[in-house]
Short mmCIF file of C-alpha atoms (C1' of nucleotides) in Angstrom, two decimals:
data_model
loop_
_atom_site.label_atom_id
_atom_site.label_comp_id
_atom_site.label_asym_id
_atom_site.label_seq_id
_atom_site.Cartn_x
_atom_site.Cartn_y
_atom_site.Cartn_z
CA MET A 1 0.16 0.04 -0.04
CA GLY A 2 2.17 3.12 -1.18
CA GLU A 3 4.17 2.19 -4.11
CA LYS A 4 7.37 4.51 -4.70
CA THR A 5 8.29 6.18 -8.23
CA LEU A 6 11.44 8.06 -9.02
CA PHE A 7 9.44 11.16 -8.07
CA ASN A 8 6.20 10.66 -7.40
CA GLU A 9 4.41 9.20 -4.37
CA ALA A 10 1.51 6.68 -5.20
CA THR A 11 -1.32 5.28 -3.02
CA ARG A 12 -3.73 2.70 -3.74
CA LEU A 13 -7.18 3.21 -2.31
CA THR A 14 -10.41 1.08 -2.31
CA LEU A 15 -13.57 3.10 -2.75
CA ARG A 16 -16.85 2.23 -1.83
CA LYS A 17 -19.88 2.92 -4.15
CA GLY A 18 -21.33 6.39 -3.35
CA GLN A 19 -18.21 7.77 -1.74
CA ILE A 20 -16.71 10.56 -2.55
CA LEU A 21 -12.91 10.60 -3.54
CA TYR A 22 -12.33 14.24 -2.98
CA ASN A 23 -15.04 17.92 -2.72
CA GLN A 24 -15.23 20.48 -5.05
CA ASP A 25 -12.85 22.84 -3.85
CA ASP A 26 -10.76 20.74 -2.06
CA PRO A 27 -6.75 21.07 -2.35
CA ALA A 28 -5.59 19.54 -5.25
CA ASP A 29 -2.68 17.35 -3.75
CA GLY A 30 -2.68 14.90 -6.42
CA TRP A 31 -3.58 13.16 -9.85
CA ILE A 32 -5.70 10.08 -10.04
CA GLU A 33 -5.34 6.76 -12.09
CA LEU A 34 -8.67 4.56 -12.14
CA ARG A 35 -7.72 0.82 -12.03
CA SER A 36 -11.05 -0.41 -11.86
CA GLY A 37 -14.41 0.70 -11.29
CA ALA A 38 -16.51 4.16 -12.57
CA LEU A 39 -16.47 7.58 -10.76
CA ARG A 40 -19.00 10.85 -11.80
CA LEU A 41 -17.04 13.95 -11.94
CA CYS A 42 -19.40 16.66 -10.55
CA HIS A 43 -19.10 20.49 -10.91
CA TYR A 44 -21.91 22.12 -8.51
CA TYR A 45 -22.98 25.56 -9.08
CA SER A 46 -24.06 27.65 -6.53
CA ASP A 47 -27.57 27.35 -7.51
CA GLY A 48 -27.73 23.86 -7.02
CA ARG A 49 -27.27 22.62 -10.49
CA ARG A 50 -25.24 20.19 -11.12
CA GLN A 51 -22.91 19.63 -14.06
CA VAL A 52 -21.34 16.53 -14.98
CA LEU A 53 -18.20 16.85 -16.05
CA ALA A 54 -17.07 12.96 -17.12
CA PHE A 55 -17.25 9.76 -16.31
CA PRO A 56 -13.76 8.21 -16.03
CA VAL A 57 -13.64 3.92 -16.15
CA ALA A 58 -10.70 1.62 -16.00
CA GLY A 59 -7.62 3.23 -17.26
CA ASP A 60 -8.73 6.84 -17.34
CA VAL A 61 -6.73 9.45 -15.51
CA PHE A 62 -8.38 12.59 -13.76
CA GLY A 63 -8.02 15.12 -11.01
CA LEU A 64 -4.91 16.91 -13.02
CA GLU A 65 -6.25 20.35 -11.48
CA ALA A 66 -3.06 22.00 -9.77
CA GLY A 67 -4.60 24.28 -7.01
CA PHE A 68 -8.16 23.32 -5.95
CA ARG A 69 -10.36 20.71 -7.20
CA LEU A 70 -12.93 22.27 -10.13
CA SER A 71 -15.20 19.66 -9.77
CA SER A 72 -15.99 16.27 -6.84
CA ALA A 73 -14.91 12.98 -7.56
CA GLU A 74 -18.05 10.23 -6.68
CA ALA A 75 -17.65 6.63 -7.05
CA LEU A 76 -20.21 4.83 -8.70
CA VAL A 77 -19.45 1.67 -7.92
CA GLU A 78 -16.50 -0.19 -5.87
CA CYS A 79 -13.78 1.44 -7.70
CA THR A 80 -9.74 0.55 -7.42
CA VAL A 81 -7.68 3.79 -7.63
CA VAL A 82 -4.46 5.02 -7.42
CA LYS A 83 -3.17 8.35 -5.58
CA HIS A 84 -0.28 10.25 -7.27
CA ARG A 85 0.21 13.02 -4.94
CA HIS A 86 2.34 16.03 -5.93
CA ARG A 87 3.39 19.21 -4.08
CA GLY A 88 1.26 22.30 -5.44
CA ASP A 89 3.68 22.43 -8.59
CA TRP A 90 4.36 20.35 -11.93
CA SER A 91 7.85 20.17 -11.68
CA ARG A 92 8.00 16.60 -11.05
CA PHE A 93 4.88 15.64 -12.97
CA SER A 94 6.40 13.44 -15.92
CA PRO A 95 8.34 10.97 -13.50
CA ARG A 96 9.88 8.73 -16.75
CA PRO A 97 9.84 8.37 -20.27
CA THR A 98 7.01 6.70 -21.72
CA PRO A 99 7.38 4.23 -24.58
CA ALA A 100 3.80 4.78 -26.01
CA PRO A 101 2.98 8.41 -26.56
CA ALA A 102 -0.85 7.92 -26.36
CA SER A 103 -0.58 6.31 -22.99
CA HIS A 104 0.77 8.72 -21.07
CA PRO A 105 -1.11 10.00 -18.27
CA LEU A 106 -1.25 13.28 -19.07
CA GLU A 107 -2.75 12.81 -22.83
CA ARG A 108 -5.48 10.32 -21.25
CA GLY A 109 -6.53 13.32 -18.37
CA LEU A 110 -6.68 15.50 -21.36
CA ALA A 111 -8.67 13.50 -23.59
CA LEU A 112 -11.37 12.66 -21.11
CA VAL A 113 -12.17 15.83 -20.76
CA GLN A 114 -11.94 17.01 -24.60
CA ASP A 115 -14.01 14.27 -25.57
CA SER A 116 -16.55 15.38 -23.83
CA LEU A 117 -17.18 18.46 -25.84
CA GLN A 118 -17.51 16.35 -29.32
CA PHE A 119 -21.36 15.49 -27.88
CA PHE A 120 -22.56 18.89 -28.00
CA GLY A 121 -21.53 18.84 -31.85
CA TYR A 122 -24.57 16.64 -32.32
CA PRO A 123 -27.66 18.98 -32.24
CA THR A 124 -30.52 16.46 -31.26
CA ALA A 125 -30.83 14.17 -28.12
CA ALA A 126 -30.83 10.82 -30.08
CA GLY A 127 -27.61 11.81 -31.43
CA ARG A 128 -25.74 13.10 -28.77
CA LEU A 129 -27.15 9.66 -26.63
CA GLY A 130 -25.49 7.80 -29.38
CA ALA A 131 -22.40 9.61 -29.36
CA PHE A 132 -21.90 9.17 -25.78
CA LEU A 133 -22.90 5.23 -25.99
CA ILE A 134 -20.64 4.72 -28.50
CA GLU A 135 -17.94 6.63 -26.84
CA PHE A 136 -18.47 5.00 -23.29
CA ALA A 137 -18.86 1.70 -24.79
CA ARG A 138 -15.31 2.25 -26.82
CA ARG A 139 -14.02 3.21 -23.45
CA GLN A 140 -15.49 0.27 -21.29
CA GLY A 141 -13.18 -2.11 -24.05
CA GLN A 142 -16.44 -4.07 -24.87
CA GLY A 143 -17.47 -4.31 -28.82
CA ASP A 144 -21.10 -5.19 -28.77
CA ARG A 145 -22.58 -3.75 -25.29
CA VAL A 146 -22.53 -0.85 -22.89
CA ASP A 147 -22.83 -1.28 -18.72
CA LEU A 148 -23.92 1.82 -17.48
CA PRO A 149 -22.88 2.36 -14.21
CA MET A 150 -24.10 6.04 -14.43
CA SER A 151 -28.15 6.93 -13.62
CA ARG A 152 -30.16 8.61 -16.39
CA LEU A 153 -30.21 11.80 -14.52
CA ASP A 154 -26.40 11.86 -14.43
CA ILE A 155 -26.15 11.05 -18.38
CA ALA A 156 -28.44 14.18 -18.50
CA GLU A 157 -26.52 16.32 -16.81
CA HIS A 158 -23.69 15.25 -18.84
CA LEU A 159 -24.94 15.78 -22.33
CA GLY A 160 -26.42 18.99 -21.02
CA LEU A 161 -30.07 17.43 -21.48
CA THR A 162 -33.09 16.50 -18.88
CA MET A 163 -33.52 12.86 -17.73
CA HIS A 164 -37.14 12.38 -19.49
CA THR A 165 -35.27 13.83 -23.23
CA ILE A 166 -32.82 11.14 -22.15
CA SER A 167 -35.15 8.53 -21.48
CA ARG A 168 -37.04 9.44 -24.83
CA ALA A 169 -33.67 9.26 -26.79
CA PHE A 170 -33.14 5.49 -25.66
CA ALA A 171 -36.70 4.33 -26.45
CA GLN A 172 -35.86 5.91 -30.17
CA LEU A 173 -32.75 4.73 -30.52
CA ALA A 174 -34.27 1.66 -29.59
CA ARG A 175 -37.14 1.74 -32.25
CA SER A 176 -35.04 2.53 -34.67
CA GLY A 177 -32.83 -0.94 -33.91
CA LEU A 178 -29.56 1.17 -33.35
CA ILE A 179 -29.44 -0.35 -29.74
CA GLU A 180 -31.19 -2.61 -27.62
CA CYS A 181 -32.16 -1.90 -24.28
CA VAL A 182 -31.73 -5.12 -21.76
CA THR A 183 -31.81 -3.86 -18.57
CA PRO A 184 -32.13 0.10 -18.23
CA GLN A 185 -28.67 -0.09 -17.09
CA ARG A 186 -27.49 -2.69 -19.56
CA ILE A 187 -27.14 -2.03 -23.78
CA ARG A 188 -26.36 -3.75 -26.33
CA PHE A 189 -25.80 -2.79 -29.74
CA PRO A 190 -27.56 -5.12 -32.45
CA ALA A 191 -25.26 -6.79 -34.77
CA ARG A 192 -25.63 -4.48 -37.96
CA SER A 193 -25.96 -1.49 -35.90
CA GLU A 194 -24.46 0.81 -37.73
CA LEU A 195 -23.45 2.40 -33.93
CA VAL A 196 -20.44 -0.24 -34.04
CA ARG A 197 -18.85 0.99 -37.05
CA ALA A 198 -18.69 4.90 -35.45
CA SER A 199 -16.05 5.68 -33.59
CA GLY A 200 -15.41 8.85 -31.25
CA PHE A 201 -15.14 11.77 -33.08
CA GLU A 202 -16.63 10.41 -36.31
CA ALA A 203 -19.24 11.89 -38.21
CA MET A 204 -22.34 9.68 -38.89
CA ALA A 205 -26.04 9.56 -39.26
CA LEU A 206 -26.49 10.45 -36.10
CA SER A 207 -26.66 14.48 -37.05
CA ASP A 208 -30.00 13.44 -38.21
CA LEU A 209 -31.83 11.30 -35.45
CA ARG A 210 -34.90 13.19 -34.20
CA ILE A 211 -36.93 12.03 -31.13
CA GLY A 212 -39.91 12.09 -33.56
CA ALA A 213 -38.45 9.63 -36.05
CA ALA A 214 -39.65 6.13 -36.11
CA MET B 1 14.01 33.70 -33.04
CA GLY B 2 13.62 30.47 -31.34
CA GLU B 3 14.70 30.62 -27.29
CA LYS B 4 16.51 28.04 -25.50
CA THR B 5 15.04 26.56 -22.00
CA LEU B 6 16.60 24.16 -20.09
CA PHE B 7 14.99 21.00 -21.98
CA ASN B 8 12.74 22.64 -24.52
CA GLU B 9 13.05 24.13 -27.68
CA ALA B 10 11.04 27.49 -28.09
CA THR B 11 10.02 29.58 -31.22
CA ARG B 12 8.48 33.02 -31.39
CA LEU B 13 5.88 33.02 -34.83
CA THR B 14 3.80 35.61 -36.14
CA LEU B 15 0.54 34.87 -37.96
CA ARG B 16 -1.74 36.95 -40.03
CA LYS B 17 -5.29 36.74 -39.60
CA GLY B 18 -6.91 33.65 -41.33
CA GLN B 19 -3.06 31.83 -41.29
CA ILE B 20 -3.90 28.51 -40.29
CA LEU B 21 -1.01 27.58 -37.14
CA TYR B 22 -1.81 23.66 -37.61
CA ASN B 23 -4.61 21.44 -39.00
CA GLN B 24 -6.45 18.78 -37.67
CA ASP B 25 -4.64 15.53 -38.26
CA ASP B 26 -1.14 17.24 -38.52
CA PRO B 27 1.48 15.65 -35.95
CA ALA B 28 1.36 17.17 -33.06
CA ASP B 29 4.88 18.31 -32.38
CA GLY B 30 4.83 20.62 -29.51
CA TRP B 31 1.96 23.15 -27.74
CA ILE B 32 1.50 26.66 -27.90
CA GLU B 33 1.75 29.39 -25.90
CA LEU B 34 -0.11 32.63 -27.25
CA ARG B 35 1.17 35.73 -26.57
CA SER B 36 -0.69 38.55 -28.20
CA GLY B 37 -4.26 38.06 -30.81
CA ALA B 38 -6.65 35.33 -30.43
CA LEU B 39 -7.00 32.05 -32.21
CA ARG B 40 -10.20 29.21 -32.99
CA LEU B 41 -9.56 25.77 -32.32
CA CYS B 42 -11.83 23.85 -34.83
CA HIS B 43 -12.58 20.29 -34.94
CA TYR B 44 -13.86 19.04 -38.41
CA TYR B 45 -16.42 16.08 -39.01
CA SER B 46 -16.48 14.19 -42.24
CA ASP B 47 -20.02 15.32 -42.86
CA GLY B 48 -19.08 19.40 -42.54
CA ARG B 49 -20.25 20.20 -39.86
CA ARG B 50 -17.51 22.08 -37.25
CA GLN B 51 -17.01 22.43 -33.78
CA VAL B 52 -15.26 25.05 -32.18
CA LEU B 53 -13.69 23.54 -29.28
CA ALA B 54 -11.82 27.36 -27.71
CA PHE B 55 -10.93 30.51 -28.29
CA PRO B 56 -7.66 31.08 -27.14
CA VAL B 57 -6.21 34.82 -25.74
CA ALA B 58 -3.26 36.19 -25.01
CA GLY B 59 -1.91 34.20 -21.97
CA ASP B 60 -3.40 31.30 -23.21
CA VAL B 61 -2.14 27.78 -23.48
CA PHE B 62 -2.95 24.72 -25.85
CA GLY B 63 -2.34 22.21 -28.52
CA LEU B 64 -1.31 20.10 -25.70
CA GLU B 65 -2.17 16.92 -27.65
CA ALA B 66 0.24 14.29 -28.15
CA GLY B 67 0.25 12.22 -31.29
CA PHE B 68 -2.10 14.29 -33.95
CA ARG B 69 -3.57 17.36 -33.71
CA LEU B 70 -7.84 17.04 -32.43
CA SER B 71 -8.50 20.52 -34.15
CA SER B 72 -6.62 22.83 -36.04
CA ALA B 73 -5.83 26.66 -34.94
CA GLU B 74 -6.76 29.01 -37.36
CA ALA B 75 -5.63 32.75 -36.59
CA LEU B 76 -8.84 34.94 -35.95
CA VAL B 77 -6.62 38.42 -36.20
CA GLU B 78 -2.99 39.12 -35.83
CA CYS B 79 -1.44 36.58 -33.23
CA THR B 80 2.00 36.11 -31.37
CA VAL B 81 2.66 32.71 -30.48
CA VAL B 82 5.60 30.81 -28.93
CA LYS B 83 5.84 27.21 -29.95
CA HIS B 84 7.36 24.61 -27.66
CA ARG B 85 8.27 21.40 -29.25
CA HIS B 86 8.09 17.97 -27.51
CA ARG B 87 9.08 14.56 -29.14
CA GLY B 88 6.24 12.71 -29.00
CA ASP B 89 6.61 11.80 -25.72
CA TRP B 90 5.96 14.28 -22.77
CA SER B 91 9.03 13.34 -20.27
CA ARG B 92 10.08 16.62 -20.72
CA PHE B 93 7.17 18.35 -20.67
CA SER B 94 7.81 19.99 -17.19
CA PRO B 95 11.13 22.32 -17.54
CA ARG B 96 11.41 24.48 -14.62
CA PRO B 97 9.55 24.40 -11.41
CA THR B 98 6.50 27.17 -11.61
CA PRO B 99 6.31 29.73 -8.86
CA ALA B 100 2.79 30.31 -9.43
CA PRO B 101 1.21 26.77 -9.35
CA ALA B 102 -1.67 28.41 -11.19
CA SER B 103 -0.10 29.81 -14.16
CA HIS B 104 1.67 26.23 -15.15
CA PRO B 105 1.01 25.41 -19.14
CA LEU B 106 -0.68 22.53 -17.88
CA GLU B 107 -3.00 23.71 -15.78
CA ARG B 108 -3.99 26.92 -18.19
CA GLY B 109 -4.75 23.78 -20.80
CA LEU B 110 -6.71 22.02 -18.97
CA ALA B 111 -8.52 24.62 -17.76
CA LEU B 112 -9.10 26.12 -21.75
CA VAL B 113 -10.80 22.91 -22.38
CA GLN B 114 -12.81 22.65 -18.76
CA ASP B 115 -14.30 26.35 -19.22
CA SER B 116 -15.89 25.05 -22.56
CA LEU B 117 -17.70 22.81 -20.77
CA GLN B 118 -19.63 24.67 -18.01
CA PHE B 119 -21.47 27.13 -20.90
CA PHE B 120 -23.75 23.82 -21.68
CA GLY B 121 -24.75 23.76 -18.04
CA TYR B 122 -27.18 26.73 -19.12
CA PRO B 123 -29.97 25.02 -20.59
CA THR B 124 -30.90 28.32 -22.74
CA ALA B 125 -29.56 30.39 -25.36
CA ALA B 126 -28.90 33.70 -23.44
CA GLY B 127 -27.94 31.90 -20.51
CA ARG B 128 -25.17 30.36 -22.50
CA LEU B 129 -24.07 33.60 -24.42
CA GLY B 130 -24.03 35.53 -21.26
CA ALA B 131 -21.70 32.97 -19.44
CA PHE B 132 -19.58 33.14 -22.68
CA LEU B 133 -19.59 36.56 -22.15
CA ILE B 134 -18.33 37.14 -19.14
CA GLU B 135 -16.09 34.13 -19.19
CA PHE B 136 -14.49 35.80 -22.47
CA ALA B 137 -14.39 39.49 -20.84
CA ARG B 138 -12.55 37.52 -17.89
CA ARG B 139 -9.59 36.24 -20.05
CA GLN B 140 -9.29 39.13 -21.70
CA GLY B 141 -8.56 40.73 -18.42
CA GLN B 142 -10.93 43.69 -18.95
CA GLY B 143 -13.83 44.40 -16.61
CA ASP B 144 -16.25 46.23 -18.33
CA ARG B 145 -16.46 45.41 -22.09
CA VAL B 146 -15.48 42.56 -24.71
CA ASP B 147 -13.98 42.74 -27.72
CA LEU B 148 -15.12 39.76 -29.78
CA PRO B 149 -12.70 38.84 -32.74
CA MET B 150 -14.55 35.90 -33.70
CA SER B 151 -17.83 35.67 -36.00
CA ARG B 152 -21.83 35.01 -34.32
CA LEU B 153 -21.48 31.66 -36.22
CA ASP B 154 -18.14 31.02 -34.38
CA ILE B 155 -19.75 31.50 -31.00
CA ALA B 156 -22.83 29.24 -32.11
CA GLU B 157 -20.35 26.67 -33.19
CA HIS B 158 -19.29 27.00 -29.72
CA LEU B 159 -22.48 27.16 -28.24
CA GLY B 160 -23.90 24.52 -29.99
CA LEU B 161 -26.53 26.66 -31.44
CA THR B 162 -27.33 28.69 -34.23
CA MET B 163 -26.12 31.59 -35.66
CA HIS B 164 -29.21 33.07 -35.59
CA THR B 165 -30.50 32.41 -32.16
CA ILE B 166 -26.89 33.78 -31.26
CA SER B 167 -27.92 37.17 -32.52
CA ARG B 168 -31.28 37.12 -30.87
CA ALA B 169 -29.67 35.73 -27.89
CA PHE B 170 -27.37 39.40 -28.14
CA ALA B 171 -30.69 40.94 -28.83
CA GLN B 172 -32.59 39.91 -25.54
CA LEU B 173 -29.73 40.39 -23.19
CA ALA B 174 -29.09 44.57 -24.53
CA ARG B 175 -33.17 44.39 -23.75
CA SER B 176 -32.61 43.45 -20.51
CA GLY B 177 -30.23 45.19 -20.00
CA LEU B 178 -27.56 42.98 -19.16
CA ILE B 179 -25.01 44.11 -22.22
CA GLU B 180 -24.92 47.04 -24.69
CA CYS B 181 -23.97 46.15 -27.95
CA VAL B 182 -22.05 49.61 -29.15
CA THR B 183 -20.89 47.25 -32.50
CA PRO B 184 -21.28 43.76 -33.35
CA GLN B 185 -17.91 42.96 -32.17
CA ARG B 186 -17.66 45.63 -29.40
CA ILE B 187 -19.79 44.74 -26.42
CA ARG B 188 -19.92 46.68 -22.99
CA PHE B 189 -21.37 45.77 -19.99
CA PRO B 190 -23.59 48.34 -18.03
CA ALA B 191 -22.25 49.80 -14.99
CA ARG B 192 -25.20 47.59 -12.79
CA SER B 193 -24.92 44.79 -14.91
CA GLU B 194 -25.37 42.15 -13.06
CA LEU B 195 -23.14 40.33 -15.28
CA VAL B 196 -19.97 42.09 -13.86
CA ARG B 197 -20.16 40.67 -10.38
CA ALA B 198 -20.26 37.02 -12.06
CA SER B 199 -17.30 35.11 -12.49
CA GLY B 200 -17.37 31.85 -14.76
CA PHE B 201 -18.60 28.93 -12.56
CA GLU B 202 -20.60 30.64 -10.50
CA ALA B 203 -24.26 30.64 -10.87
CA MET B 204 -26.80 33.45 -11.53
CA ALA B 205 -29.70 34.62 -12.98
CA LEU B 206 -28.47 33.54 -16.31
CA SER B 207 -30.73 29.83 -15.95
CA ASP B 208 -33.77 32.39 -15.95
CA LEU B 209 -33.00 34.20 -18.97
CA ARG B 210 -34.98 33.11 -21.94
CA ILE B 211 -35.51 34.57 -25.46
CA GLY B 212 -39.11 35.63 -25.29
CA ALA B 213 -38.44 37.34 -22.14
CA ALA B 214 -38.34 41.29 -22.22
"C1'" DC C 1 -20.57 54.13 -56.02
"C1'" DG C 2 -21.66 49.21 -56.25
"C1'" DG C 3 -20.95 44.82 -54.71
"C1'" DG C 4 -20.60 40.79 -50.94
"C1'" DG C 5 -20.40 39.30 -46.54
"C1'" DA C 6 -22.03 40.11 -42.01
"C1'" DC C 7 -25.91 40.75 -38.77
"C1'" DT C 8 -30.53 41.32 -37.82
"C1'" DT C 9 -35.06 39.77 -37.85
"C1'" DG C 10 -39.79 37.90 -38.99
"C1'" DA C 11 -42.85 33.61 -39.63
"C1'" DT C 12 -43.54 28.64 -39.23
"C1'" DG C 13 -42.57 23.93 -37.06
"C1'" DG C 14 -40.22 20.37 -34.79
"C1'" DT C 15 -37.79 19.22 -30.90
"C1'" DT C 16 -37.24 19.71 -25.96
"C1'" DG C 17 -38.69 21.34 -21.04
"C1'" DT C 18 -41.99 21.60 -17.83
"C1'" DC C 19 -45.98 19.26 -15.94
"C1'" DA C 20 -48.01 14.96 -14.28
"C1'" DA C 21 -48.55 10.18 -13.83
"C1'" DG C 22 -48.13 5.68 -14.32
"C1'" DA C 23 -44.74 1.43 -14.81
"C1'" DA C 24 -40.47 -0.79 -13.77
"C1'" DA C 25 -36.75 -2.38 -10.97
"C1'" DT C 26 -34.39 -2.37 -6.67
"C1'" DG C 27 -34.10 -3.08 -1.45
"C1'" DT C 28 -35.96 -4.10 2.83
"C1'" DG C 29 -38.26 -6.52 6.46
"C1'" DG C 30 -40.75 -10.38 7.51
"C1'" DC D 1 -38.47 -16.54 -0.83
"C1'" DC D 2 -42.69 -12.91 -1.03
"C1'" DA D 3 -44.54 -8.67 -0.08
"C1'" DC D 4 -44.27 -4.26 0.03
"C1'" DA D 5 -41.85 0.46 -0.06
"C1'" DT D 6 -39.24 3.39 -2.40
"C1'" DT D 7 -36.36 5.12 -5.86
"C1'" DT D 8 -35.63 5.24 -10.90
"C1'" DC D 9 -37.29 4.57 -15.22
"C1'" DT D 10 -40.71 5.50 -18.83
"C1'" DT D 11 -44.75 7.73 -21.08
"C1'" DG D 12 -48.32 11.27 -22.35
"C1'" DA D 13 -49.92 16.14 -23.13
"C1'" DC D 14 -48.87 20.69 -23.38
"C1'" DA D 15 -46.08 25.11 -23.70
"C1'" DA D 16 -42.02 27.56 -25.00
"C1'" DC D 17 -37.60 27.37 -27.16
"C1'" DC D 18 -35.14 26.67 -30.94
"C1'" DA D 19 -33.55 25.52 -36.37
"C1'" DT D 20 -35.34 26.55 -40.40
"C1'" DC D 21 -36.57 29.07 -44.31
"C1'" DA D 22 -36.70 33.87 -45.97
"C1'" DA D 23 -36.35 38.65 -46.05
"C1'" DG D 24 -34.18 42.92 -45.45
"C1'" DT D 25 -30.42 45.91 -43.03
"C1'" DC D 26 -25.78 46.93 -42.06
"C1'" DC D 27 -20.94 47.62 -42.75
"C1'" DC D 28 -16.77 46.96 -44.95
"C1'" DC D 29 -14.03 46.68 -48.91
"C1'" DG D 30 -12.76 47.59 -53.34
#
DNA sequence: CGGGGACTTGATGGTTGTCAAGAAATGTGG
DNA sequence: CCACATTTCTTGACAACCATCAAGTCCCCG
């Protein structure tokens, strides 16, 4: 419990479902590497509204803020994380050369946030949700299904929509044959679903999906 | 032309209005520090749609991708930039200890992206635009006015709306007395405008703004 | 002075938010 | 293991908002 690398101190932690890893405005004393499970990064406005910034899953990196936390990190299920402490400055952030550039913690952390922006390129609810499901399935590493550890409300506040619209969008995607809702949390992509072929930042018919459509 | 720091090579460049610093999918061989001017970071979908990811201004840092560019960087006005080259890995990213943690390039780059997400927390067009104007004014460092170097269409594609809705939202904010449109590009915040007091991630009456309202 | 781009404004239909109610799933105690 | 309570999710009706289509105005620049 407590690995040592050349410059950083790493601590392994286990979180129970619902447990909060850190709160918004806490001092940011380290960045996080998620080994298993899934979290929710939320920013709370003073009027009570909530913005879900990202849903880290196993392999993701987050909490890269310096200074104070911009969001809180809340466990959606039981999680294993490794916390890498730093001391307020970033001078020792890069402890070792990385053989594969794409897997460096810095890039993964940046990508996690940047990916969230892409959803807003889709004007309709069904398009946004479809893009989100594809992206989340890709990050889960399962090609033909998704296990959603978050609630409909979480998804809604991540995509800038309401829970009702999200629910309707699920129904519409299912009617279109693009997804299959086994349970509310378990979604399957039928074999020939166009969704499977599409990848994150790529364009597709999602732009044309409407709630009203068959 | 070409400063040397301990580990990184830095090159100063000047861009004319409309000039492209790098294109989407180019190899990402360095990150950028913007000394003066303003740019537009755009992601292009293969169907022709465009998503404006951010509008860096003087003091901002961007282009932190490793691998390939997720967006293109286009000068909105004449710009002075410093390009810090890296070699595909991030092992030498932190060249020197930073006295003020908040000014470290990494955090500035992260904040630039994260800030864009907050706008989608506002459900209405006028709210989003208001939040954007406040945030952009703050980053420009001018308290009571904003100089918008980008077009209405740029703003629209940044906030996930159309140019028409943006135009109406400007008109509504002006009718409400929250802003004053000197010219289309020059916006002033009247002395007692509630907008001045609010800051980026803070909540306010923006949630309730409607296009239809007086 | 004329042309073209950017911006604004009007009318209409489609999509989403809101309000409300009902169904399904989950968890708890007997 | 089953019944019940609570939460989560789904669905309907209506009003409000935004996108679309279209026309008109302003401004910059040649």
